[in-house]
mmCIF file of C-alpha atoms in Angstrom:
data_model
loop_
_atom_site.group_PDB
_atom_site.id
_atom_site.type_symbol
_atom_site.label_atom_id
_atom_site.label_comp_id
_atom_site.label_asym_id
_atom_site.label_seq_id
_atom_site.Cartn_x
_atom_site.Cartn_y
_atom_site.Cartn_z
ATOM 1 C CA MET A 8 2.522 6.669 -32.982
ATOM 2 C CA SER A 9 3.837 4.964 -29.902
ATOM 3 C CA THR A 10 1.793 2.867 -27.361
ATOM 4 C CA VAL A 11 2.431 3.088 -23.735
ATOM 5 C CA LEU A 12 0.757 0.433 -21.792
ATOM 6 C CA ILE A 13 0.151 0.421 -17.939
ATOM 7 C CA LEU A 14 -0.988 -2.539 -15.987
ATOM 8 C CA GLY A 15 -2.629 -1.781 -12.888
ATOM 9 C CA GLY A 16 -4.902 1.001 -11.513
ATOM 10 C CA GLY A 17 -3.409 1.704 -8.427
ATOM 11 C CA THR A 18 -1.411 4.558 -7.221
ATOM 12 C CA GLY A 19 1.615 4.135 -9.491
ATOM 13 C CA GLY A 20 -0.650 3.313 -12.848
ATOM 14 C CA VAL A 21 -3.006 6.280 -12.371
ATOM 15 C CA VAL A 22 -0.148 8.691 -11.734
ATOM 16 C CA CYS A 23 1.809 7.432 -14.810
ATOM 17 C CA ALA A 24 -1.732 7.574 -16.901
ATOM 18 C CA ASN A 25 -2.041 11.189 -15.859
ATOM 19 C CA VAL A 26 1.713 12.278 -16.687
ATOM 20 C CA LEU A 27 1.686 10.510 -19.950
ATOM 21 C CA GLY A 28 -1.736 11.623 -20.857
ATOM 22 C CA LYS A 29 -0.743 15.258 -20.299
ATOM 23 C CA THR A 30 2.815 15.137 -21.689
ATOM 24 C CA LEU A 31 2.168 13.087 -24.793
ATOM 25 C CA GLY A 32 -0.937 14.702 -26.179
ATOM 26 C CA LYS A 33 -3.208 12.744 -28.798
ATOM 27 C CA GLY A 34 -0.288 12.169 -31.014
ATOM 28 C CA HIS A 35 0.378 8.823 -29.082
ATOM 29 C CA ARG A 36 -1.713 6.059 -27.387
ATOM 30 C CA VAL A 37 -2.048 5.610 -23.478
ATOM 31 C CA VAL A 38 -3.635 2.502 -22.247
ATOM 32 C CA LEU A 39 -4.238 1.436 -18.651
ATOM 33 C CA VAL A 40 -5.432 -2.062 -18.065
ATOM 34 C CA ASP A 41 -6.809 -3.109 -14.738
ATOM 35 C CA ARG A 42 -9.314 -6.252 -13.879
ATOM 36 C CA LYS A 43 -11.315 -3.973 -11.561
ATOM 37 C CA ASP A 44 -13.434 -1.085 -12.985
ATOM 38 C CA SER A 45 -12.646 1.235 -9.990
ATOM 39 C CA HIS A 46 -9.712 2.946 -8.183
ATOM 40 C CA VAL A 47 -9.762 3.035 -4.257
ATOM 41 C CA PHE A 48 -7.704 5.273 -2.254
ATOM 42 C CA MET A 49 -6.452 2.782 0.112
ATOM 43 C CA SER A 50 -5.006 5.141 2.377
ATOM 44 C CA SER A 51 -8.246 6.278 3.616
ATOM 45 C CA TYR A 52 -9.047 2.483 4.417
ATOM 46 C CA PRO A 53 -8.910 3.203 8.139
ATOM 47 C CA LEU A 54 -11.247 5.952 8.145
ATOM 48 C CA LEU A 55 -13.776 3.600 6.188
ATOM 49 C CA MET A 56 -13.265 0.913 8.626
ATOM 50 C CA ILE A 57 -14.393 3.182 11.457
ATOM 51 C CA ASN A 58 -17.270 4.689 9.544
ATOM 52 C CA LYS A 59 -15.728 8.473 8.830
ATOM 53 C CA ARG A 60 -15.980 7.455 4.998
ATOM 54 C CA LYS A 61 -18.356 5.814 2.971
ATOM 55 C CA ALA A 62 -17.196 3.611 0.138
ATOM 56 C CA GLY A 63 -18.301 5.927 -2.540
ATOM 57 C CA ASP A 64 -16.039 8.484 -0.870
ATOM 58 C CA ILE A 65 -12.987 6.988 -1.726
ATOM 59 C CA THR A 66 -13.862 5.274 -5.074
ATOM 60 C CA ARG A 67 -13.147 6.393 -8.643
ATOM 61 C CA LYS A 68 -14.151 4.809 -11.875
ATOM 62 C CA LEU A 69 -11.136 4.310 -13.820
ATOM 63 C CA GLU A 70 -12.878 5.006 -17.289
ATOM 64 C CA ASN A 71 -12.615 8.756 -15.852
ATOM 65 C CA LEU A 72 -9.151 8.682 -17.043
ATOM 66 C CA ALA A 73 -10.538 9.166 -20.511
ATOM 67 C CA LYS A 74 -10.456 13.019 -19.625
ATOM 68 C CA LYS A 75 -7.006 12.876 -19.070
ATOM 69 C CA GLY A 76 -6.288 11.377 -22.699
ATOM 70 C CA VAL A 77 -6.115 7.746 -21.319
ATOM 71 C CA GLU A 78 -7.873 4.724 -22.856
ATOM 72 C CA PHE A 79 -9.058 2.391 -19.978
ATOM 73 C CA ILE A 80 -9.431 -1.358 -20.754
ATOM 74 C CA HIS A 81 -11.367 -3.279 -18.013
ATOM 75 C CA SER A 82 -9.605 -6.823 -18.275
ATOM 76 C CA GLU A 83 -7.531 -9.133 -16.487
ATOM 77 C CA VAL A 84 -3.810 -9.494 -17.587
ATOM 78 C CA LYS A 85 -3.287 -13.224 -18.387
ATOM 79 C CA LYS A 86 0.392 -13.261 -19.675
ATOM 80 C CA ILE A 87 3.021 -10.836 -20.421
ATOM 81 C CA LEU A 88 4.999 -11.791 -23.607
ATOM 82 C CA THR A 89 7.761 -9.207 -23.644
ATOM 83 C CA GLU A 90 9.865 -10.759 -26.594
ATOM 84 C CA GLN A 91 6.493 -10.014 -28.798
ATOM 85 C CA SER A 92 6.062 -6.512 -27.035
ATOM 86 C CA ALA A 93 2.676 -7.676 -26.202
ATOM 87 C CA VAL A 94 0.412 -8.661 -23.161
ATOM 88 C CA GLN A 95 -2.434 -11.195 -23.228
ATOM 89 C CA THR A 96 -5.571 -10.207 -21.570
ATOM 90 C CA ASP A 97 -8.811 -12.059 -20.961
ATOM 91 C CA SER A 98 -10.313 -9.432 -23.813
ATOM 92 C CA GLY A 99 -7.431 -10.080 -26.228
ATOM 93 C CA TYR A 100 -3.802 -9.043 -27.109
ATOM 94 C CA ILE A 101 -2.682 -5.433 -26.572
ATOM 95 C CA GLU A 102 0.864 -4.656 -28.275
ATOM 96 C CA TYR A 103 2.967 -1.956 -26.630
ATOM 97 C CA ASP A 104 6.205 0.259 -27.578
ATOM 98 C CA TYR A 105 6.546 0.883 -23.652
ATOM 99 C CA LEU A 106 5.245 -1.088 -20.810
ATOM 100 C CA ILE A 107 4.985 -0.103 -17.323
ATOM 101 C CA ILE A 108 4.154 -2.585 -14.715
ATOM 102 C CA SER A 109 2.194 -1.541 -11.706
ATOM 103 C CA LEU A 110 0.369 -4.589 -10.344
ATOM 104 C CA GLY A 111 0.858 -4.080 -7.053
ATOM 105 C CA ALA A 112 1.207 -7.089 -4.297
ATOM 106 C CA GLU A 113 -0.965 -10.130 -4.095
ATOM 107 C CA HIS A 114 -2.596 -10.697 -0.898
ATOM 108 C CA HIS A 115 -2.675 -14.507 0.142
ATOM 109 C CA PRO A 116 -4.651 -15.085 3.469
ATOM 110 C CA GLU A 117 -4.312 -18.714 2.950
ATOM 111 C CA THR A 118 -0.897 -18.764 4.249
ATOM 112 C CA VAL A 119 -2.350 -18.535 7.648
ATOM 113 C CA PRO A 120 -5.020 -21.124 7.907
ATOM 114 C CA GLY A 121 -8.355 -20.084 9.404
ATOM 115 C CA PHE A 122 -7.616 -16.559 8.216
ATOM 116 C CA ALA A 123 -10.290 -16.305 5.748
ATOM 117 C CA GLU A 124 -12.904 -17.532 8.047
ATOM 118 C CA GLY A 125 -11.854 -16.199 11.280
ATOM 119 C CA ALA A 126 -10.614 -12.526 10.509
ATOM 120 C CA TYR A 127 -11.319 -9.517 8.509
ATOM 121 C CA ASN A 128 -8.656 -8.917 5.992
ATOM 122 C CA ILE A 129 -8.192 -4.949 6.254
ATOM 123 C CA TYR A 130 -6.293 -4.772 3.271
ATOM 124 C CA ASN A 131 -9.476 -5.923 1.175
ATOM 125 C CA PHE A 132 -11.877 -3.489 0.280
ATOM 126 C CA ASP A 133 -15.126 -5.391 0.960
ATOM 127 C CA ASP A 134 -13.749 -6.500 4.196
ATOM 128 C CA VAL A 135 -13.218 -3.169 5.090
ATOM 129 C CA VAL A 136 -16.741 -2.141 4.574
ATOM 130 C CA ARG A 137 -18.150 -5.117 6.191
ATOM 131 C CA LEU A 138 -15.612 -4.284 9.178
ATOM 132 C CA GLY A 139 -17.321 -0.905 9.461
ATOM 133 C CA SER A 140 -20.599 -2.309 9.834
ATOM 134 C CA HIS A 141 -19.587 -4.852 12.244
ATOM 135 C CA LEU A 142 -17.963 -2.337 14.600
ATOM 136 C CA LYS A 143 -21.127 -0.676 15.045
ATOM 137 C CA THR A 144 -22.363 -3.547 17.116
ATOM 138 C CA ILE A 145 -19.496 -4.076 19.263
ATOM 139 C CA ARG A 146 -20.214 -3.341 23.037
ATOM 140 C CA GLY A 147 -16.954 -4.669 24.343
ATOM 141 C CA GLY A 148 -14.544 -7.689 24.315
ATOM 142 C CA LYS A 149 -10.876 -8.264 22.953
ATOM 143 C CA ILE A 150 -9.952 -7.099 19.325
ATOM 144 C CA VAL A 151 -6.512 -8.401 17.798
ATOM 145 C CA LEU A 152 -4.679 -7.127 14.883
ATOM 146 C CA PHE A 153 -2.267 -9.302 13.464
ATOM 147 C CA ILE A 154 0.469 -9.295 10.482
ATOM 148 C CA SER A 155 0.720 -12.646 8.962
ATOM 149 C CA SER A 156 4.336 -12.000 7.403
ATOM 150 C CA LEU A 157 6.978 -9.569 5.975
ATOM 151 C CA PRO A 158 6.898 -7.585 3.691
ATOM 152 C CA PHE A 159 3.366 -5.922 3.932
ATOM 153 C CA ILE A 160 2.251 -2.619 2.280
ATOM 154 C CA CYS A 161 2.519 0.717 4.083
ATOM 155 C CA PRO A 162 4.607 -0.152 7.393
ATOM 156 C CA SER A 163 2.541 2.645 9.310
ATOM 157 C CA ALA A 164 -0.800 1.011 8.510
ATOM 158 C CA PRO A 165 -1.386 -1.425 11.509
ATOM 159 C CA TYR A 166 -0.513 1.264 14.061
ATOM 160 C CA GLU A 167 -2.680 3.876 12.517
ATOM 161 C CA ILE A 168 -5.478 1.517 12.637
ATOM 162 C CA VAL A 169 -5.264 0.635 16.345
ATOM 163 C CA PHE A 170 -4.613 4.183 17.291
ATOM 164 C CA LEU A 171 -8.038 5.140 15.187
ATOM 165 C CA LEU A 172 -9.779 1.943 16.865
ATOM 166 C CA ASP A 173 -8.777 3.645 20.279
ATOM 167 C CA GLU A 174 -10.110 6.861 19.311
ATOM 168 C CA TYR A 175 -13.439 5.123 17.879
ATOM 169 C CA PHE A 176 -14.407 3.138 21.009
ATOM 170 C CA ARG A 177 -13.388 6.153 23.273
ATOM 171 C CA GLU A 178 -15.871 8.384 21.143
ATOM 172 C CA ARG A 179 -18.549 5.625 21.824
ATOM 173 C CA GLY A 180 -17.688 5.671 25.575
ATOM 174 C CA ILE A 181 -17.141 2.096 25.641
ATOM 175 C CA ARG A 182 -13.392 1.986 25.461
ATOM 176 C CA ASP A 183 -12.890 0.596 29.221
ATOM 177 C CA LYS A 184 -14.866 -2.418 27.690
ATOM 178 C CA VAL A 185 -12.564 -3.107 24.611
ATOM 179 C CA GLU A 186 -9.270 -4.508 24.603
ATOM 180 C CA LEU A 187 -7.112 -3.919 21.712
ATOM 181 C CA SER A 188 -3.802 -5.494 20.765
ATOM 182 C CA LEU A 189 -1.599 -5.649 17.892
ATOM 183 C CA VAL A 190 0.714 -8.732 16.995
ATOM 184 C CA THR A 191 3.584 -8.323 14.688
ATOM 185 C CA PRO A 192 6.541 -10.330 13.312
ATOM 186 C CA GLU A 193 8.801 -7.273 13.206
ATOM 187 C CA GLN A 194 11.249 -6.703 16.277
ATOM 188 C CA ALA A 195 9.831 -3.220 16.973
ATOM 189 C CA PRO A 196 7.393 -0.692 15.349
ATOM 190 C CA TYR A 197 9.126 0.623 12.610
ATOM 191 C CA PRO A 198 12.074 -1.380 12.599
ATOM 192 C CA LEU A 199 14.034 0.411 9.720
ATOM 193 C CA ALA A 200 13.597 3.724 11.298
ATOM 194 C CA GLY A 201 15.787 2.612 14.361
ATOM 195 C CA PRO A 202 15.305 2.227 18.011
ATOM 196 C CA ARG A 203 14.204 5.896 19.043
ATOM 197 C CA VAL A 204 11.385 5.864 16.703
ATOM 198 C CA GLY A 205 10.276 2.155 17.360
ATOM 199 C CA ALA A 206 10.456 3.227 21.407
ATOM 200 C CA SER A 207 8.603 6.538 20.628
ATOM 201 C CA VAL A 208 5.477 4.306 18.814
ATOM 202 C CA ARG A 209 5.631 1.719 21.637
ATOM 203 C CA ARG A 210 5.397 4.535 24.066
ATOM 204 C CA MET A 211 2.260 5.611 22.519
ATOM 205 C CA LEU A 212 0.556 2.406 22.383
ATOM 206 C CA GLN A 213 1.496 2.031 26.139
ATOM 207 C CA GLU A 214 -0.444 5.521 26.802
ATOM 208 C CA ARG A 215 -3.179 4.462 24.844
ATOM 209 C CA ARG A 216 -3.331 0.912 26.492
ATOM 210 C CA ILE A 217 -3.005 -0.888 23.372
ATOM 211 C CA GLY A 218 -1.191 -4.226 23.925
ATOM 212 C CA LEU A 219 1.941 -5.112 21.507
ATOM 213 C CA THR A 220 3.415 -8.530 20.795
ATOM 214 C CA THR A 221 6.757 -8.573 18.483
ATOM 215 C CA ASN A 222 8.831 -11.172 16.993
ATOM 216 C CA ALA A 223 5.626 -13.143 16.441
ATOM 217 C CA ARG A 224 5.186 -15.576 13.669
ATOM 218 C CA VAL A 225 1.610 -16.408 13.040
ATOM 219 C CA LEU A 226 0.914 -20.048 12.693
ATOM 220 C CA THR A 227 -2.842 -20.505 12.626
ATOM 221 C CA LEU A 228 -6.279 -19.251 13.513
ATOM 222 C CA ASP A 229 -9.149 -21.154 14.919
ATOM 223 C CA PRO A 230 -12.266 -19.559 13.951
ATOM 224 C CA SER A 231 -14.124 -22.150 16.271
ATOM 225 C CA SER A 232 -12.103 -21.583 19.500
ATOM 226 C CA LYS A 233 -11.297 -17.778 18.724
ATOM 227 C CA THR A 234 -7.615 -18.764 18.984
ATOM 228 C CA LEU A 235 -4.475 -17.179 17.081
ATOM 229 C CA ALA A 236 -1.660 -19.595 17.446
ATOM 230 C CA LEU A 237 1.907 -18.085 17.319
ATOM 231 C CA ASP A 238 5.207 -19.806 17.494
ATOM 232 C CA GLN A 239 6.710 -20.841 20.808
ATOM 233 C CA GLY A 240 3.667 -22.325 21.831
ATOM 234 C CA ILE A 241 1.755 -18.940 22.301
ATOM 235 C CA ASN A 242 -1.990 -18.979 21.884
ATOM 236 C CA ILE A 243 -4.047 -15.604 21.705
ATOM 237 C CA GLN A 244 -7.896 -15.544 22.066
ATOM 238 C CA ALA A 245 -10.049 -12.680 21.107
ATOM 239 C CA ASP A 246 -13.500 -11.817 20.140
ATOM 240 C CA LEU A 247 -12.299 -10.299 16.726
ATOM 241 C CA PHE A 248 -9.636 -10.494 14.498
ATOM 242 C CA LEU A 249 -8.188 -8.127 11.998
ATOM 243 C CA GLY A 250 -5.424 -9.376 9.900
ATOM 244 C CA ILE A 251 -3.001 -8.179 7.159
ATOM 245 C CA PRO A 252 -2.233 -11.180 4.872
ATOM 246 C CA SER A 253 1.008 -12.540 3.403
ATOM 247 C CA HIS A 254 2.177 -10.282 0.337
ATOM 248 C CA TRP A 255 3.581 -11.842 -2.694
ATOM 249 C CA GLY A 256 4.668 -10.466 -6.064
ATOM 250 C CA PRO A 257 2.213 -10.657 -8.995
ATOM 251 C CA THR A 258 1.706 -14.437 -9.955
ATOM 252 C CA VAL A 259 1.309 -13.300 -13.974
ATOM 253 C CA MET A 260 5.095 -12.152 -13.591
ATOM 254 C CA ARG A 261 6.499 -15.253 -12.562
ATOM 255 C CA SER A 262 7.046 -16.941 -16.049
ATOM 256 C CA THR A 263 8.537 -13.550 -17.390
ATOM 257 C CA GLY A 264 12.353 -14.217 -16.187
ATOM 258 C CA LEU A 265 11.827 -10.609 -14.725
ATOM 259 C CA VAL A 266 11.511 -11.584 -11.051
ATOM 260 C CA GLU A 267 13.906 -12.525 -8.024
ATOM 261 C CA GLU A 268 13.616 -15.483 -6.069
ATOM 262 C CA GLY A 269 10.531 -13.925 -3.829
ATOM 263 C CA GLY A 270 8.855 -13.092 -6.689
ATOM 264 C CA TRP A 271 9.326 -9.466 -6.843
ATOM 265 C CA ILE A 272 10.379 -7.665 -9.907
ATOM 266 C CA GLU A 273 13.909 -6.705 -10.466
ATOM 267 C CA VAL A 274 14.454 -3.190 -11.274
ATOM 268 C CA ASP A 275 17.191 -0.645 -11.824
ATOM 269 C CA PRO A 276 17.096 1.176 -8.541
ATOM 270 C CA TYR A 277 17.199 4.817 -10.121
ATOM 271 C CA THR A 278 15.356 4.289 -13.489
ATOM 272 C CA LEU A 279 13.094 1.331 -12.770
ATOM 273 C CA GLU A 280 13.765 -0.344 -15.955
ATOM 274 C CA THR A 281 13.512 -4.214 -15.839
ATOM 275 C CA LYS A 282 15.976 -6.632 -17.731
ATOM 276 C CA ARG A 283 13.793 -6.002 -20.934
ATOM 277 C CA LYS A 284 14.555 -2.588 -22.798
ATOM 278 C CA ASN A 285 11.230 -0.371 -22.560
ATOM 279 C CA VAL A 286 9.675 -2.256 -19.845
ATOM 280 C CA PHE A 287 9.339 -0.623 -16.335
ATOM 281 C CA ALA A 288 7.828 -1.635 -13.003
ATOM 282 C CA ILE A 289 6.747 0.467 -10.024
ATOM 283 C CA GLY A 290 5.134 0.324 -6.921
ATOM 284 C CA ASP A 291 4.450 -2.807 -4.546
ATOM 285 C CA ALA A 292 5.685 -5.163 -7.069
ATOM 286 C CA THR A 293 9.100 -4.123 -7.216
ATOM 287 C CA GLY A 294 12.149 -5.865 -5.516
ATOM 288 C CA LEU A 295 13.992 -2.673 -4.603
ATOM 289 C CA ARG A 296 16.409 -2.929 -1.579
ATOM 290 C CA LEU A 297 18.218 -0.826 0.706
ATOM 291 C CA PRO A 298 21.899 -0.534 0.166
ATOM 292 C CA VAL A 299 24.108 -2.040 2.703
ATOM 293 C CA MET A 300 21.509 -3.773 4.346
ATOM 294 C CA ASN A 301 20.328 -5.664 1.029
ATOM 295 C CA VAL A 302 16.771 -5.848 2.844
ATOM 296 C CA LEU A 303 13.408 -5.142 0.593
ATOM 297 C CA ALA A 304 12.664 -1.431 0.810
ATOM 298 C CA PRO A 305 9.217 -0.453 2.448
ATOM 299 C CA LYS A 306 6.257 -0.627 -0.048
ATOM 300 C CA ALA A 307 3.644 2.480 0.081
ATOM 301 C CA GLY A 308 1.720 4.304 -2.140
ATOM 302 C CA VAL A 309 3.940 7.441 -1.784
ATOM 303 C CA PHE A 310 6.868 5.445 -3.272
ATOM 304 C CA ALA A 311 4.824 4.041 -6.131
ATOM 305 C CA HIS A 312 3.899 7.820 -6.913
ATOM 306 C CA TYR A 313 7.437 9.072 -7.312
ATOM 307 C CA GLN A 314 8.472 6.102 -9.243
ATOM 308 C CA ALA A 315 5.502 6.635 -11.395
ATOM 309 C CA GLU A 316 6.621 10.513 -12.152
ATOM 310 C CA VAL A 317 10.115 9.047 -12.887
ATOM 311 C CA VAL A 318 9.090 6.493 -15.357
ATOM 312 C CA SER A 319 6.330 8.284 -17.176
ATOM 313 C CA ARG A 320 8.525 11.410 -17.518
ATOM 314 C CA ASN A 321 11.375 9.307 -18.672
ATOM 315 C CA ILE A 322 9.094 7.701 -21.327
ATOM 316 C CA ALA A 323 7.764 10.877 -22.247
ATOM 317 C CA LEU A 324 11.531 11.940 -23.159
ATOM 318 C CA LEU A 325 12.248 8.904 -24.946
ATOM 319 C CA ILE A 326 9.008 8.885 -27.245
ATOM 320 C CA LYS A 327 10.245 12.561 -28.228
ATOM 321 C CA GLY A 328 13.687 11.590 -29.064
ATOM 322 C CA GLU A 329 15.454 13.086 -26.066
ATOM 323 C CA LYS A 330 17.442 11.409 -23.469
ATOM 324 C CA ALA A 331 16.013 10.163 -20.204
ATOM 325 C CA HIS A 332 17.205 11.876 -17.260
ATOM 326 C CA PHE A 333 15.019 11.489 -14.360
ATOM 327 C CA ARG A 334 16.116 9.413 -11.356
ATOM 328 C CA TYR A 335 14.206 7.949 -8.460
ATOM 329 C CA THR A 336 15.926 9.186 -5.181
ATOM 330 C CA ALA A 337 13.783 6.726 -2.548
ATOM 331 C CA LYS A 338 12.687 10.101 -0.942
ATOM 332 C CA GLY A 339 9.162 10.280 0.465
ATOM 333 C CA LEU A 340 6.854 11.223 3.263
ATOM 334 C CA CYS A 341 4.021 9.323 5.352
ATOM 335 C CA ILE A 342 1.375 10.674 7.500
ATOM 336 C CA MET A 343 0.013 8.391 10.163
ATOM 337 C CA TYR A 344 -3.386 9.294 11.717
ATOM 338 C CA THR A 345 -3.209 8.911 15.504
ATOM 339 C CA GLY A 346 -6.701 9.936 16.245
ATOM 340 C CA PHE A 347 -8.307 12.829 17.862
ATOM 341 C CA GLY A 348 -7.543 15.397 15.426
ATOM 342 C CA ARG A 349 -3.794 14.582 15.164
ATOM 343 C CA ALA A 350 -1.447 12.679 12.938
ATOM 344 C CA ARG A 351 2.384 11.959 12.984
ATOM 345 C CA TYR A 352 4.455 13.024 9.739
ATOM 346 C CA SER A 353 7.328 11.168 8.938
ATOM 347 C CA THR A 354 10.136 11.704 6.074
ATOM 348 C CA VAL A 355 11.703 8.901 4.617
ATOM 349 C CA ARG A 356 14.952 8.523 2.382
ATOM 350 C CA TYR A 357 15.720 5.072 2.201
ATOM 351 C CA PHE A 358 18.650 5.005 -0.187
ATOM 352 C CA THR A 359 20.875 6.684 2.278
ATOM 353 C CA LYS A 360 23.808 4.477 3.650
ATOM 354 C CA PRO A 361 24.679 2.711 5.919
ATOM 355 C CA LYS A 362 21.047 2.676 6.930
ATOM 356 C CA PRO A 363 17.718 4.280 5.572
ATOM 357 C CA PHE A 364 16.946 8.061 7.016
ATOM 358 C CA ILE A 365 13.533 7.782 8.658
ATOM 359 C CA THR A 366 12.086 10.540 11.023
ATOM 360 C CA LEU A 367 8.759 10.542 12.866
ATOM 361 C CA LEU A 368 7.421 13.811 14.331
ATOM 362 C CA ARG A 369 5.213 14.102 17.404
ATOM 363 C CA PRO A 370 1.502 14.002 16.900
ATOM 364 C CA ALA A 371 0.266 17.392 15.411
ATOM 365 C CA ARG A 372 -2.944 19.054 13.952
ATOM 366 C CA TRP A 373 -1.368 20.236 11.151
ATOM 367 C CA ALA A 374 -0.218 16.898 10.117
ATOM 368 C CA TYR A 375 -3.783 15.662 10.257
ATOM 369 C CA TRP A 376 -4.982 18.437 8.148
ATOM 370 C CA ALA A 377 -2.350 17.828 5.852
ATOM 371 C CA LYS A 378 -3.426 14.313 5.123
ATOM 372 C CA LEU A 379 -6.858 15.058 4.957
ATOM 373 C CA ALA A 380 -5.983 17.896 2.350
ATOM 374 C CA PHE A 381 -3.991 15.183 0.391
ATOM 375 C CA GLU A 382 -7.045 12.749 0.441
ATOM 376 C CA LYS A 383 -9.090 15.565 -1.359
ATOM 377 C CA TYR A 384 -6.392 16.433 -3.515
ATOM 378 C CA TRP A 385 -5.746 12.762 -4.937
ATOM 379 C CA LEU A 386 -9.610 12.112 -5.624
ATOM 380 C CA THR A 387 -10.050 15.515 -7.409
ATOM 381 C CA ARG A 388 -6.571 16.036 -9.272
ATOM 382 C CA PHE A 389 -6.090 12.453 -10.769
ATOM 383 C CA PHE A 390 -9.493 11.743 -11.805
#
């Protein structure tokens, strides 16, 4: 009997658990470890923020994976011992035959002094819930969403959020009293997609009266004066700050010898295998890079999903004594809510040369319904 150990109950980990639980059957052990007891569908954070979802609507207990033939251990990973084929958790050691690391990216708001005290972290579940309550009380003022640094998970998320905030305040009849603005270190919206896509998003922001500051490096946030300090001596005052914190690779990986200089896990771009045999890494924690450009590939749940399919199916083949033949192609899709029952559908192929192929269609109702349908599919199919 082989043991496949999955670290992390995010998108990638949950997909691996489902695929392996189904393909391996009762003859083998599939174990998922996470320090939290629940999975949250992060793609719906913007809807939770504007009170179109409740916390329970997008949350599922990881213990429900038992129905898929998967053992869940509610514990925190302390050390990964690849030479011993074991993982140390705060509840003991777990040995494995195959290891899948899907620990995601860590959020570090402390890289911007004042962030924790003066802004809502829109990538933090508890902060998003509190923000939803706060937004109900707003009657006017200036709201600024800022991105601390690159890379960050889901490149479309900040744009989706400001578009939905615009809709939210229009529906309440107070949009003329609310000023919205986005501050980003990017040169333009969707920089990897090229100038045409970036210009398209910029036009939408202008049409919706949403301010945009690009090429901005955030230095500090002063909660007392409610001032965001940028480089080049630029200061922005606001009544409410929403922030995307700096993203780092998992701390627990830094002593493993499996990470690159930036802390992201080095993997084969097609098999997702690390330097250690039978040890794989998927999702936001990986250091996948674009061909030619050699910059980090975009990080999003859709890519973790497809990587999980490749890795878990290859492991199932190897356990059965067959040759692993699935390959990751870096193809995916993304749908960005734009408000008022519409969304923009995007296709991504980031392994193409000399630059990634990314499209972004015009806002459409069918794209909106497609995103809603996927939310329902995910929360029922995988749990």
